[in-house]
Structure formats: structure tokens, C-alpha cells
Coordinates of C-alpha atoms and ligand atoms in Angstrom, one line a residue:
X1 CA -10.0 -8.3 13.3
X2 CA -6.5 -7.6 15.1
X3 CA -3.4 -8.0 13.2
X4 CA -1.9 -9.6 15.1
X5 CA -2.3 -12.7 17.6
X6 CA -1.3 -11.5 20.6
X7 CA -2.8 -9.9 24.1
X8 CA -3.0 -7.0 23.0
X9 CA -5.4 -5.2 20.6
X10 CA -4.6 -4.3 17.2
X11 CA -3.9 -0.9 18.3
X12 CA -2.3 -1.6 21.3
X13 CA 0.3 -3.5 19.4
X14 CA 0.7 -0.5 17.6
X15 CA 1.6 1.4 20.1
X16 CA 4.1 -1.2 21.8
X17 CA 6.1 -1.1 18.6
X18 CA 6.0 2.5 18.8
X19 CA 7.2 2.3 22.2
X20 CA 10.2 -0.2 21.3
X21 CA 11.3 2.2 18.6
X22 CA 10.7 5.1 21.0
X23 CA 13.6 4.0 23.0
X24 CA 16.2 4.5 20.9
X25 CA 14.8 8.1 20.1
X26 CA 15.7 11.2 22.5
X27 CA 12.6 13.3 21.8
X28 CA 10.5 14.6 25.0
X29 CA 8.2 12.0 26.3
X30 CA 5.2 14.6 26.0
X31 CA 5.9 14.7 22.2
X32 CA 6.2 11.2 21.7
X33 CA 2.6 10.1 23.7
X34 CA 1.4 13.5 21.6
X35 CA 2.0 11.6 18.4
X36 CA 1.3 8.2 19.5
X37 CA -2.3 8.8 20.5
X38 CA -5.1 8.8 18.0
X39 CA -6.8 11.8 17.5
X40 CA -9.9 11.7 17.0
X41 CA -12.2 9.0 16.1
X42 CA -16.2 9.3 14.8
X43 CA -18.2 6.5 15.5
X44 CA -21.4 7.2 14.0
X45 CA -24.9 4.8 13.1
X46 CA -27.1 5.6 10.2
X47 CA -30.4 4.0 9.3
X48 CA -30.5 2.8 5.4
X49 CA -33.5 1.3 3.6
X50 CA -32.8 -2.0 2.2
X51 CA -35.1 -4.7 0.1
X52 CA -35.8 -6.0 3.6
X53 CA -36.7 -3.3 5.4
X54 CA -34.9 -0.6 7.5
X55 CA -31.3 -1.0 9.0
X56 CA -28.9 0.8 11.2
X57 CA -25.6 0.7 9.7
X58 CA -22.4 1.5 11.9
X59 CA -19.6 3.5 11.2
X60 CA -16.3 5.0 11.9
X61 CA -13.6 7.1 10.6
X62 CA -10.6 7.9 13.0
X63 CA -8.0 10.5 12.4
X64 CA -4.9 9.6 14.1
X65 CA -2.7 12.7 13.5
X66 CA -2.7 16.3 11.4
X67 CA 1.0 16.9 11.9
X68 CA 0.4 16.9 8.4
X69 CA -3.4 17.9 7.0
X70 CA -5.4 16.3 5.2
X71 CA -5.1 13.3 6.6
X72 CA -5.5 10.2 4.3
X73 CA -6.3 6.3 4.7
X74 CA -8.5 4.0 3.2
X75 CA -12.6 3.1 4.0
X76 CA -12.7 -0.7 4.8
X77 CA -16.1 -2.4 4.3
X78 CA -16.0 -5.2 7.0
X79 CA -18.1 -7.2 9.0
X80 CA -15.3 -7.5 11.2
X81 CA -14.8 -3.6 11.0
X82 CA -14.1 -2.1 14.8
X83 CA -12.9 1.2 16.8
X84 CA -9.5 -0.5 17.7
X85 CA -9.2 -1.3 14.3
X86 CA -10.2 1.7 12.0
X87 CA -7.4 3.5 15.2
X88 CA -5.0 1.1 14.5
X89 CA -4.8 1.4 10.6
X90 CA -5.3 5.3 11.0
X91 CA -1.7 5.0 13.1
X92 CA 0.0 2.7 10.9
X93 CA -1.5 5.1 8.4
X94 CA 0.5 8.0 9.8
X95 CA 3.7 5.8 10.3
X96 CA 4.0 4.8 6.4
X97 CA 3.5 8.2 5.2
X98 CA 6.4 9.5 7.1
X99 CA 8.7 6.8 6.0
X100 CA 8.1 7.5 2.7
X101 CA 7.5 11.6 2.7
X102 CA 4.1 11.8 1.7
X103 CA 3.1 14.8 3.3
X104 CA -0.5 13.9 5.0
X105 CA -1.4 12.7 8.6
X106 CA -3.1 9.2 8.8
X107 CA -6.9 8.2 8.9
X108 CA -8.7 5.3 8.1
X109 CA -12.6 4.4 7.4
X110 CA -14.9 1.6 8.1
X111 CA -18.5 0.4 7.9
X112 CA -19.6 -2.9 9.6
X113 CA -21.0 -4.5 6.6
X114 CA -20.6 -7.3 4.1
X115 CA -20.6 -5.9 1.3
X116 CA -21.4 -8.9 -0.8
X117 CA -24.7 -8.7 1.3
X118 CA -26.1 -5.8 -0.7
X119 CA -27.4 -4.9 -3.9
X120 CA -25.1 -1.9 -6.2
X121 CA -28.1 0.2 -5.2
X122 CA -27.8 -0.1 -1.5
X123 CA -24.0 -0.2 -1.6
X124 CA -24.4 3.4 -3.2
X125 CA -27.1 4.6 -0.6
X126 CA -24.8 3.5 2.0
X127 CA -21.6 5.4 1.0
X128 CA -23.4 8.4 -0.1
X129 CA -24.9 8.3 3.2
X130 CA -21.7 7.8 5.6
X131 CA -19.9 10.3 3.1
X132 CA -22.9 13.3 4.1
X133 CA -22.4 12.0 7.6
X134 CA -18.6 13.1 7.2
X135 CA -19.1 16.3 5.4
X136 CA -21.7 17.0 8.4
X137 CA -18.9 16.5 10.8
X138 CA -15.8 17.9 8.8
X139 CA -14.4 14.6 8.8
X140 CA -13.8 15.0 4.8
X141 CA -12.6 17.6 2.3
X142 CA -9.3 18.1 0.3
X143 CA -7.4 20.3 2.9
X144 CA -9.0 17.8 6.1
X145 CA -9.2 14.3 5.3
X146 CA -8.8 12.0 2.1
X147 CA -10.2 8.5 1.9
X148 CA -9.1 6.3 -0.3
X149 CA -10.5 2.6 -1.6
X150 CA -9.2 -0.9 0.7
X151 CA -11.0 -4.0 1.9
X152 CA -14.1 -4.5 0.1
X153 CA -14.2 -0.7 -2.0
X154 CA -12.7 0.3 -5.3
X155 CA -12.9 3.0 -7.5
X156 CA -16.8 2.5 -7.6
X157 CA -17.2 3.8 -4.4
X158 CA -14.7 6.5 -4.2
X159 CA -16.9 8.0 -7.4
X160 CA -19.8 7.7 -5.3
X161 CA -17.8 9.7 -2.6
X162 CA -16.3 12.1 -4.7
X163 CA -20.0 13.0 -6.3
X164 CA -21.8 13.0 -2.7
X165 CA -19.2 15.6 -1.7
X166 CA -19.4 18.1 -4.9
X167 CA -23.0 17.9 -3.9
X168 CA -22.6 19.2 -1.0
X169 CA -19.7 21.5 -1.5
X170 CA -20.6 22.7 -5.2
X171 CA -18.3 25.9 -4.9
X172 CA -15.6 23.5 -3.4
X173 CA -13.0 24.3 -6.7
X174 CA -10.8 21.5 -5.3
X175 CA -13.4 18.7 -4.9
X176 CA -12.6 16.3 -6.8
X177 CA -9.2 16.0 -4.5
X178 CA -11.8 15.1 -1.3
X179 CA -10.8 11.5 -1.9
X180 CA -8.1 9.3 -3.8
X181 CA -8.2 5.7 -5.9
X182 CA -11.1 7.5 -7.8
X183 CA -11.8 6.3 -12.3
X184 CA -9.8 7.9 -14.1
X185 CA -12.9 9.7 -15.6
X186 CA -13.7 11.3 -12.3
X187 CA -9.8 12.9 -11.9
X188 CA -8.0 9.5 -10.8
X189 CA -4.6 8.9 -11.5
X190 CA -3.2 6.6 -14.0
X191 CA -1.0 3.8 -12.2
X192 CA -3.0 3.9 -8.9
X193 CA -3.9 0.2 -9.4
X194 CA -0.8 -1.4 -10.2
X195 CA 1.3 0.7 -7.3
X196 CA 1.5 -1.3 -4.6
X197 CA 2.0 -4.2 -6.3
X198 CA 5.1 -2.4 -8.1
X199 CA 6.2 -0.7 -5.1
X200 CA 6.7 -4.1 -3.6
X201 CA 8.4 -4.8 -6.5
X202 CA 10.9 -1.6 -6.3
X203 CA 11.0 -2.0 -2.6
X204 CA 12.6 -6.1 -3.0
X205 CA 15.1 -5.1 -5.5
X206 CA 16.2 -2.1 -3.8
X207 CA 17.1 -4.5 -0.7
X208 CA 18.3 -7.7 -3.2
X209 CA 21.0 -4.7 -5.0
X210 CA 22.7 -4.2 -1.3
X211 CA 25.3 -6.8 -1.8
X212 CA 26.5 -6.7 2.3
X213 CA 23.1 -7.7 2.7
X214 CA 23.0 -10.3 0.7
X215 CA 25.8 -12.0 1.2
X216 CA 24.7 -12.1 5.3
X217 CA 21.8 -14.3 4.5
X218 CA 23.6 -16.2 1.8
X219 CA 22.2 -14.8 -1.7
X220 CA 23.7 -13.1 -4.5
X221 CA 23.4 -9.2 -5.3
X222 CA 20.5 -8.7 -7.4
X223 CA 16.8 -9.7 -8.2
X224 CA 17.9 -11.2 -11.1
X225 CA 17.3 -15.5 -10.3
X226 CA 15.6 -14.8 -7.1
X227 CA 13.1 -17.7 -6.6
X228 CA 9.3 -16.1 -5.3
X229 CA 6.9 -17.2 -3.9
X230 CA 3.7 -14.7 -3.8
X231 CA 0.5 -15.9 -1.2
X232 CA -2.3 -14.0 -2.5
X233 CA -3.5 -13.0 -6.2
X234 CA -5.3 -10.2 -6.2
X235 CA -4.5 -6.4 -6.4
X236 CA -1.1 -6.6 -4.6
X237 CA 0.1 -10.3 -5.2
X238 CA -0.9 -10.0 -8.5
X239 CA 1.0 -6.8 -9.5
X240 CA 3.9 -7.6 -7.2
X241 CA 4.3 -11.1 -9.2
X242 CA 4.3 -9.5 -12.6
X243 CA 6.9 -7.1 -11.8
X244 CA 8.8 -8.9 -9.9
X245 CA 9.1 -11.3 -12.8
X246 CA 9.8 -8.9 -15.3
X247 CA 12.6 -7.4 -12.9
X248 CA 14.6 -11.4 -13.6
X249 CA 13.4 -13.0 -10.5
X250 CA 11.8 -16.2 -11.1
X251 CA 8.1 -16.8 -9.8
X252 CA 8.1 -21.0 -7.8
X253 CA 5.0 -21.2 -5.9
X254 CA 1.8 -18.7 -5.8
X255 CA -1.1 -19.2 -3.4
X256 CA -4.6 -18.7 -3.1
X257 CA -7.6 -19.4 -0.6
X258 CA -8.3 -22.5 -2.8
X259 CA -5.0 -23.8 -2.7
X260 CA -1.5 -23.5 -4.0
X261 CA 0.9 -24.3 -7.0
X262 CA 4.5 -25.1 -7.4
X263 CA 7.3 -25.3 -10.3
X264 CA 10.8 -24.6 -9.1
X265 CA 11.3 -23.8 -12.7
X266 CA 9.2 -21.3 -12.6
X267 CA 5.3 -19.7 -13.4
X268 CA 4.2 -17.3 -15.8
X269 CA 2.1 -14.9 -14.0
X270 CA -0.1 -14.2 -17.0
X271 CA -0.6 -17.4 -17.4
X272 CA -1.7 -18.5 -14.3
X273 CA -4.1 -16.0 -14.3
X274 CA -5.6 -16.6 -17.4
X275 CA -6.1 -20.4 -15.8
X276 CA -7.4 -19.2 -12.6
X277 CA -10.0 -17.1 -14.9
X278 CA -10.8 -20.0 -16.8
X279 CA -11.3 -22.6 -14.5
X280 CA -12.2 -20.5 -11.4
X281 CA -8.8 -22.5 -9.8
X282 CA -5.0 -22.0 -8.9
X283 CA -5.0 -25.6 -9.5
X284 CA -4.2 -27.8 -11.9
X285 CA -1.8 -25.1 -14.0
X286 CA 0.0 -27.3 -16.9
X287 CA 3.5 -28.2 -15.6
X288 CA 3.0 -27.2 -11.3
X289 CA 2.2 -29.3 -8.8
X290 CA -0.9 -28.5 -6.5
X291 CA -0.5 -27.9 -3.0
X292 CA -4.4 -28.6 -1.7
X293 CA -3.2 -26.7 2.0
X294 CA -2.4 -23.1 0.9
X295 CA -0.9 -22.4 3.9
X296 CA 1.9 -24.4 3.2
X297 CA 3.2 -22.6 0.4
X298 CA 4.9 -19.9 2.3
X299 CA 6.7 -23.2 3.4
X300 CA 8.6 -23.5 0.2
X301 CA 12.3 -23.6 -0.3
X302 CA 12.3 -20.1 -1.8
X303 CA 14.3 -16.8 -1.9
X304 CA 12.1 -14.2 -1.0
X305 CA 8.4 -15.0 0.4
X306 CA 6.0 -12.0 -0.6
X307 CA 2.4 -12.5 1.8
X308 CA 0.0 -10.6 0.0
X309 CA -3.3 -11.8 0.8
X310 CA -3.9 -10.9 4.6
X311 CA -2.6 -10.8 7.7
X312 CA -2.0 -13.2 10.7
X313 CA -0.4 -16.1 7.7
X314 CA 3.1 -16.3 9.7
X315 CA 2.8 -17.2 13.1
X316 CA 4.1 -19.0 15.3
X317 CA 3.2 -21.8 14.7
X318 CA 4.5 -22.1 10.6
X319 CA 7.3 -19.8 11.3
X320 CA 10.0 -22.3 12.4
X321 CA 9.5 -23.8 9.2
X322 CA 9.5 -20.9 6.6
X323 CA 12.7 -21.0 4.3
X324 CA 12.7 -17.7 2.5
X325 CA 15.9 -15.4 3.8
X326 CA 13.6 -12.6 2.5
X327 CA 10.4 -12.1 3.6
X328 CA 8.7 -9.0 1.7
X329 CA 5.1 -8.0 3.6
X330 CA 3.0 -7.1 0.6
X331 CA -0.4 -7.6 3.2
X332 CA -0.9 -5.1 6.0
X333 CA 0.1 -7.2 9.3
X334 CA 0.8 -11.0 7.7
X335 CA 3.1 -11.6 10.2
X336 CA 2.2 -11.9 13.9
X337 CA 4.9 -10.5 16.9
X338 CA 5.6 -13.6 17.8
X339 CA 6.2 -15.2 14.4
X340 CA 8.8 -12.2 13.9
X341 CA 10.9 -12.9 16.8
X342 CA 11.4 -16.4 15.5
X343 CA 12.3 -15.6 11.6
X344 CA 14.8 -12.6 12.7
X345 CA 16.6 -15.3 15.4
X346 CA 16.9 -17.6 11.8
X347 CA 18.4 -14.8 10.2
X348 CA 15.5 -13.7 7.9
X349 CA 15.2 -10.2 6.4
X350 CA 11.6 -9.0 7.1
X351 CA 10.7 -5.9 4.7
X352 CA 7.8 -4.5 6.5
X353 CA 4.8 -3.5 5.4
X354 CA 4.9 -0.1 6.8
X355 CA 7.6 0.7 4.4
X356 CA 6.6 -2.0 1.3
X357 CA 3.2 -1.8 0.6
X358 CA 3.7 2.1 1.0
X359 CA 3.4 2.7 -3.1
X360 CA -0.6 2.7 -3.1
X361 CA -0.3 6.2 -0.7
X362 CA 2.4 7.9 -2.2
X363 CA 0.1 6.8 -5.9
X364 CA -2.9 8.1 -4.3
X365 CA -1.0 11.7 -3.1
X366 CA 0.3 12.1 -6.8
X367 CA -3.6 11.8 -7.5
X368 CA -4.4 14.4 -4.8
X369 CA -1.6 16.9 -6.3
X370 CA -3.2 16.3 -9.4
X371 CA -6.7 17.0 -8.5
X372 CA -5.0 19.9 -7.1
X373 CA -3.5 21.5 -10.3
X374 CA -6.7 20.1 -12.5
X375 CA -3.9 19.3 -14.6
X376 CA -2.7 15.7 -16.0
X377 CA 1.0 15.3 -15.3
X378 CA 3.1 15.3 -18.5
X379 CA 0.5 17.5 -20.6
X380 CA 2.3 20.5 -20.2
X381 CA 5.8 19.5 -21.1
X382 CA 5.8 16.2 -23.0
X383 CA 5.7 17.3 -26.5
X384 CA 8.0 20.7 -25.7
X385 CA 10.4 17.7 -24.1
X386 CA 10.0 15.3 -27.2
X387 CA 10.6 18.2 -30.0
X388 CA 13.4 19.4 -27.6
X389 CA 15.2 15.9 -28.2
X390 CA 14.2 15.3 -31.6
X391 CA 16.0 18.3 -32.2
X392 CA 19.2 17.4 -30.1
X393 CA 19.1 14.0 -32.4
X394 CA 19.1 16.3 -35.5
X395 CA 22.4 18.4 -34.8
X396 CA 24.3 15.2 -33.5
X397 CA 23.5 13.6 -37.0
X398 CA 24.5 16.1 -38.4
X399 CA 27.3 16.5 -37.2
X400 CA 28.8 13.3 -36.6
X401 CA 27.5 11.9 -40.1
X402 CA 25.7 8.7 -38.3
X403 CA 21.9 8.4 -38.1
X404 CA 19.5 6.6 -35.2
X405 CA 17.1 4.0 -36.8
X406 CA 13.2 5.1 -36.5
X407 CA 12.5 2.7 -33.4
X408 CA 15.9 4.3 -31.7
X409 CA 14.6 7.7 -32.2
X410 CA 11.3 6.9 -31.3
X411 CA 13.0 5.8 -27.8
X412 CA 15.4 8.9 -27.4
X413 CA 12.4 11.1 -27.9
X414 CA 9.6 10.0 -26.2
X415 CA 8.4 12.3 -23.6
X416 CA 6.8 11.5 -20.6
X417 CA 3.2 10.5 -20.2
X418 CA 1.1 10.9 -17.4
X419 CA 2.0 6.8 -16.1
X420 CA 5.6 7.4 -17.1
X421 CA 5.2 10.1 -14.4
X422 CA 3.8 8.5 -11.4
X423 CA 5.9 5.8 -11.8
X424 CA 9.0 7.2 -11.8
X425 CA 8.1 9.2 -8.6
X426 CA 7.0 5.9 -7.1
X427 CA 10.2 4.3 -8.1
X428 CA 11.7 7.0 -6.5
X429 CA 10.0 7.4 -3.3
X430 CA 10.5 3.8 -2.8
X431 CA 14.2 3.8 -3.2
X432 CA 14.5 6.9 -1.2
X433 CA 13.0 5.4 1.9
X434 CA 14.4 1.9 2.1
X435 CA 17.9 3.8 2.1
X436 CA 16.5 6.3 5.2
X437 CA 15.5 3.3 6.9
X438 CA 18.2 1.0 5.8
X439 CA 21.0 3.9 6.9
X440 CA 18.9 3.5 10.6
X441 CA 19.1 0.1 10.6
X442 CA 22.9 0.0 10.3
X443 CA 23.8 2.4 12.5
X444 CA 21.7 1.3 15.8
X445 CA 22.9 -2.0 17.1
X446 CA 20.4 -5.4 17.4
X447 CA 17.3 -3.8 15.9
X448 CA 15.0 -5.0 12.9
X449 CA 14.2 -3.4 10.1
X450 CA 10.7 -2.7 11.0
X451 CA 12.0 -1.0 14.3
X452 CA 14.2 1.0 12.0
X453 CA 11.0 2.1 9.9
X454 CA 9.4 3.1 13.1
X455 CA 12.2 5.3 14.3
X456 CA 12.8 7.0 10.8
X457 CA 8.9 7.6 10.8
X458 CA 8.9 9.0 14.0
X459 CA 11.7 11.5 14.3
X460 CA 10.5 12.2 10.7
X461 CA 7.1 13.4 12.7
X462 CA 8.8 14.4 15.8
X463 CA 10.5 16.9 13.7
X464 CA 7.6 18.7 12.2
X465 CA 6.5 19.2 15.8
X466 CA 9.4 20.7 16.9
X467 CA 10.0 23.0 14.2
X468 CA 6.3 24.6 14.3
X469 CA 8.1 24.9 18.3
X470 CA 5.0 23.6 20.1
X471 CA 7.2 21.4 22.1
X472 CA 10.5 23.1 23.0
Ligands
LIG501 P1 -7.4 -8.2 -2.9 O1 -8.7 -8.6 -2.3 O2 -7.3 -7.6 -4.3 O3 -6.5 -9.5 -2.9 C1 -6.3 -10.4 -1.9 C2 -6.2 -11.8 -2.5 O4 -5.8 -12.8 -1.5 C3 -7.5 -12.3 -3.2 O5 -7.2 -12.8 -4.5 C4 -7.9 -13.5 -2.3 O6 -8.6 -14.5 -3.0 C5 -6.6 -14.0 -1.8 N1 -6.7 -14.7 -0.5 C6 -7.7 -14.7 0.4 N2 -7.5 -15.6 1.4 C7 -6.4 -16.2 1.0 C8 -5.6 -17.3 1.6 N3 -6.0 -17.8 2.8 N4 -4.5 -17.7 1.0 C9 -4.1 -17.2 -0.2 N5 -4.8 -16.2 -0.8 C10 -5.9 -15.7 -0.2 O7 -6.7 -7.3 -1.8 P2 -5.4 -6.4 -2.0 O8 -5.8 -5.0 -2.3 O9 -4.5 -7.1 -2.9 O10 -4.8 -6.4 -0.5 C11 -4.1 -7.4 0.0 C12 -3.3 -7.0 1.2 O11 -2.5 -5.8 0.9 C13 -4.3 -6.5 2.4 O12 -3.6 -6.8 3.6 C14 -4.3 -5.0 2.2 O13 -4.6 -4.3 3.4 C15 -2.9 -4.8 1.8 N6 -2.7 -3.5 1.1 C16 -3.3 -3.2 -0.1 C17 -3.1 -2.0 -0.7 C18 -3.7 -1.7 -2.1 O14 -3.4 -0.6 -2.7 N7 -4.6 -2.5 -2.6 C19 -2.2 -1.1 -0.2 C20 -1.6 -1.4 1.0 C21 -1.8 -2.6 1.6

């Protein structure tokens, strides 16, 4: 499915915002079509036995770029899975990880099925299958390429991966780093599953604390009050709503496929959820008014309007009527070309989802450097760094005659888990990057901040070409 409704393909429009950012770059034109153009990409069929019978199943990984090896990006299981698409996402792939310094080139996976078509049984065949099919070809390993979970796979199939490949690498010391978004048992990473959700969440408040900013579209410095609406429930919505909650904004309207609910006083995440479990609806929540077309919901007088469900939900059609200043992509692609030129000539911030929803990759490399050192973070230091402070807490006492109560001292020394870890480098990363491209964005006149992500990405890339002097 392309990403956006428009002439072009999904990749092609890609490549034209490549192109636009390209512009304002001076690097030669042979480095810039070098990194623009994808790779490599496997399009490969496979038979698998099902309760019906026999069926040939087709797949692709592509590889857009090892400026940076591996190269990482997720497996999508699709019946709307295609070449254009799997190169598409592998670019956008390559483009996020730049902007946020994660060091790997970008890939992305597919197979044309619907997963909710199979049986567990068959689902496993058919990943352990495409995964032998990409050992064949060297399309997978820790040092080549690293998928990790998206549309329609989780952490069950990543351990299917990650198994299929020990198999067939069993002196392979580094295995287990093959692939990313993996259980915890089988070397994932705690905090994988919230991160893009909270690196939406970082990624908003970093822009709502620029007060210049915020002043330009009218708002006050700060998270703190900002009215939310979230379309979509699930992995990202869902994590981005909860923190964005706890960081003081205040949750109005939240959308999903059956419909939509409102309270300009404000939802309980939790809560909703718990509702949604319990009646199998958004609908109805005690104190909200329903809104039967979903779609309209990201017509709400609102602050900041966080799509989180899919893409192609602003176009240009609804886009003249959107009332958000702030639009935060949490999707990949929920906002079509068209659509954008419309909300930037309102005056509307668009955070985009090259840089936002970046969290779940820079996540899935702390898993990969973990893997790595078959170490958890934080075991080797926390309780040296928790005595240490104890200790510091001692001598001050001492010494100044005044002592902490037990839950302060239990604060002061706590060391840092393996969670406390990853999220303070995701916390990081995030505020890190929307200052690179923010700094951009200032200093080149008339462009958007998603052209600014572009441009930071690609001299970021253009860079590590021209330093390993292939293009003088
Ligand atoms: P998900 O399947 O967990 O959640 C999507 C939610 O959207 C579901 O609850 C679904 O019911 C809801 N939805 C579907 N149609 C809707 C509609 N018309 N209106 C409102 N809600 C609707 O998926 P996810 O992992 O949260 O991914 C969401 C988006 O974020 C996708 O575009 C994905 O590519 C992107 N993304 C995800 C990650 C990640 O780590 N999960 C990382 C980067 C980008």
C-alpha cells in the first residue's frame, strides 16, 4: 500500500523528498543518487504446506544502504506487502537512523500473507522458512542485516527467527544479535515495547519546551496542559498516550477503527483501556461523548494531534479542517504530500515520523549491543553505583548532623537497572536529534521540519561516504 496518495509510488515519493532536501545540500550529485538508490532487494517464493494443501508464499527483503552494516528494519506480514514498498520502508529505514545516530544502514522485510489466515503452526513454518531462505542468501546475520518485528509480527516471530538462525549458524557466538524486538527470554531488551510510544512522548515535549516555537503557533512553553488527541490504540498510541499524560498534558479525544471518544476535560488512558478490554469498544467510556466516524477525531479543537494508527489519515481532503497547531506523526506516513502543504500554509508544526517514531530502532540497537556483550546493561555497575552513594549519604550525615528518611535514601541510592538504562539513552537520543534537526530548520529559510530531518539525515550519511574517501 503506498503511503501516500499521490502519482507516485511509495518509493518514488521517497525519493522526491530526498530530492527536495537534496537541494539545499552541496554534496556531488554521484554521492547523493549513490545513497538514494536501494541496494539491493530479494524477491524470493517458497512453497509451504498448509491444512489445505500446498502454497507458494512470496517474499522480499530489500536492503537500501550499508553505509552503515548491518542493516536493520522491520518484517511486515501483509497482504498488501510489495517491492516498492518493502524499498520504500528500507529508505525511510536508512533516513531515521541517521537522524537519530544509530549506527546501521536500512532494510525492511515482507511476506504477502494475512497472517490472521494461518494457524501458529503454519505462521512458524513460514518464518522459519523465509528466515533459511535469508541465511541461504546472506540477507541475515548480526554483522549483515537485523530484522526486527512491524505490521502483523511480534516478539513470537523474531524467536522463531532468532532459533532458525542459531540452527543454521550454531558456532555463530553472536547469534542471538541476528535480529531485534526478540522476548526477553531469548536476549530481548527490556523497554523495547513501550519505546516508540515514549519516544513520541520525548520527542513532543522536546518541541512544546522551545518557547520561540511556541509562541509562533500561539501555545505556551511546555507539555504541561497540552490538550491530545491520539488516533490509534495500540502499540504506539497506546504508549504515546500514557506518557504523554504522565508528562501534564491532558488526553481530549482518542480514536479507534470502531469509533472515537471525546472529554475536553480529559481521559484516563488506563481507563479507557480497561473499557475497550471489557466491552471490546472505545465507545461508551463513562463521562465522553462518542464520535461513531473515527475519522473525525483528528478534527478536534486540540493542541497537538498524535496519528498513530496508519498512514494516509490526513489528506487532503480533512486537512483544511484539522485544528491541532501540533501535529506529532506517531504512524509511518499518516499524512499524505498533499495534506502537508495545506497544514504548513495554516501554520501547523508537523513532527515527522522519520524523526518521532524513531525510538523503537534506537530501542532495538541497545538490544543488538546487548546481544553483543551477552551482558544485561546495569549488571555490572548498579550495586558498585548504589553502595558508592550509600556511602556518600553516610559521610554527609555525618557530617552535617542531619539524616535522609528511608524512602529519600532509597531514591538517592538506587542504581540503574537494565530499563532505567535504555530509557535514559532513548530519552537522550531523542532530545539529541530534534535539536540537530531543529538547529537545520532555523538556519535554512522556508523549509519544514521534515525537509530539515532529511537534510540532517543525509549529510549525516553523506559524511560517512566521504570520510572512507570513495567520493572525493
Ligand atoms: P498496532 O497494530 O499495535 O496499533 C495500531 C492501532 O490502530 C490498533 O489498535 C488498531 O485497531 C488501530 N486502528 C486501525 N485502524 C484504525 C482507524 N481507522 N482509526 C483509528 N485506529 C485504527 O500498530 P503499532 O505498532 O502501534 O503501529 C502503528 C503505526 O506506527 C504504524 O504506522 C507503524 O508502522 C508505526 N510504527 C510502529 C513502530 C513500533 O515500534 N511498533 C515503530 C515505528 C513506527
Amino acid at each position: 500500500m503506498s503511503a501516500r496518495q499521490s502519482p507516485l509510488t511509495f518509493f518514488e515519493t521517497v525519493c522526491s523528498n530526498f530530492d527536495k532536501a537534496a537541494t539545499y545540500l552541496q554534496h556531488p550529485q554521484g554521492l547523493l543518487d549513490q545513497i538514494k538508490a536501494c541496494n539491493s532487494v530479494y524477491h524470493f517464493r517458497f512453497p509451504v504446506q498448509t491444512e489445505d494443501g500446498y502454497e507458494v508464499i512470496s517474499a522480499w527483503r530489500a536492503e537500501h544502504s550499508q553505509h552503515k552494516l548491518p542493516t536493520k528494519g522491520g518484517i511486515r506480514y501483509s497482504e498488501e506487502v510489495n517491492e516498492d514498498e518493502v524499498m520504500a520502508l528500507a529508505a525511510l529505514m536508512t533516513y531515521k537512523c541517521a537522524v537519530v545516530d544509530v549506527p546501521f544502514g536500512g532494510a525492511k522485510g515482507g511476506i504477502k500473507i494475512n497472517p490472521k489466515k494461518y494457524t501458529v503452526e503454519e505462521l512458524q513454518r513460514i518464518t522459519r522458512r523465509y528466515t533459511a531462505e535469508l541465511v541461504k542468501k546472506n540477507f541475515i546475520g548480526p554483522g549483515i542485516d537485523v530484522p526486527a518485528p512491524d505490521y502483523g509480527t511480534g516478539a513470537r516471530e523474531m524467536a522463531w527467527i532468532v532459533d532458525t538462525y542459531i540452527a543454521l549458524n550454531p558456532e555463530s557466538l553472536d547469534g542471538s544479535a541476528c535480529v531485534t524486538g526478540k522476548p526477553i527470554s531469548q536476549g530481548g531488551i527490556r523497554g523495547r515495547k513501550e519505546a516508540t510510544g515514549r519516544g513520541v512522548s520525548f520527542g513532543v515535549r522536546e518541541a512544546c519546551n522551545l518557547a520561540e516555537d511556541m509562541k509562533a503557533l500561539g501555545l505556551t512553553k511546555g507539555l504541561e496542559g497540552k490538550r491530545v488527541v491520539v488516533q490509534g490504540l495500540g502499540n504506539v498510541g497506546y504508549h504515546a498516550a500514557k506518557f504523554l499524560q504522565e508528562g501534564g498534558a491532558v488526553i481530549v479525544g482518542l480514536a479507534e477503527y470502531e469509533g472515537a471518544i471525546h472529554n475536553p476535560k480529559g481521559l484516563d488512558v488506563d481507563e479507557v483501556v480497561k473499557h475497550r478490554n471489557s466491552t471490546r469498544s472505545i465507545l461508551n467510556f463513562p463521562g465522553a461523548t462518542n464520535i461513531p466516524k473515527t475519522l473525525e477525531a483528528l478534527e478536534l479543537d486540540c493542541d497537538i494531534l498524535v496519528p498513530a494508527a496508519l498512514e494516509n489519515q490526513i489528506t487532503g481532503e480533512n486537512a483544511p479542517r484539522i485544528k491541532a497547531k501540533i501535529v506529532g506523526e506517531g504512524a509511518n506516513g499518516p499524512t499524505t504530500a498533499d495534506a502537508e502543504e495545506i497544514l504548513l500554509k495554516k501554520g501547523i508544526m508537523v513532527l515527522p515520523d522519520m524523526y518521532l517514531n524513531a525510538g523503537g530502532v534506537t530501542v532495538s540497537y541497545f538490544e543488538w549491543l546487548k546481544n553483543l556483550q551477552h551482558v544485561r546493561m546495569g549488571r555490572m555497575g548498579r550495586r558498585f553505583a548504589e553502595r558508592s552513594m550509600g556511602q556518600v549519604i553516610e559521610i554527609i550525615e555525618a557530617s552535617t548532623g542531619h539524616s535522609v528518611t528511608d524512602k529519600q535514601r532509597q531514591m538517592l541510592v538506587k542504581g540503574p537497572d537494565e530499563e532505567d538504562l535504555v530509557n535514559s539513552g532513548l530519552e537522550d537520543t531523542m532530545i539529541v536529534a530534534y535539536h540537530e534537526i531543529h538547529e537545520v530548520w532555523k538556519k535554512t529559510k522556508n523549509i519544514d521540519l521534515r525537509t530539515a530531518a532529511f537534510i540532517s539525515s543525509i549529510d549525516k550519511i553523506a559524511t560517512s561516504y566521504l570520510e572512507l574517501g570513495i567520493f572525493p
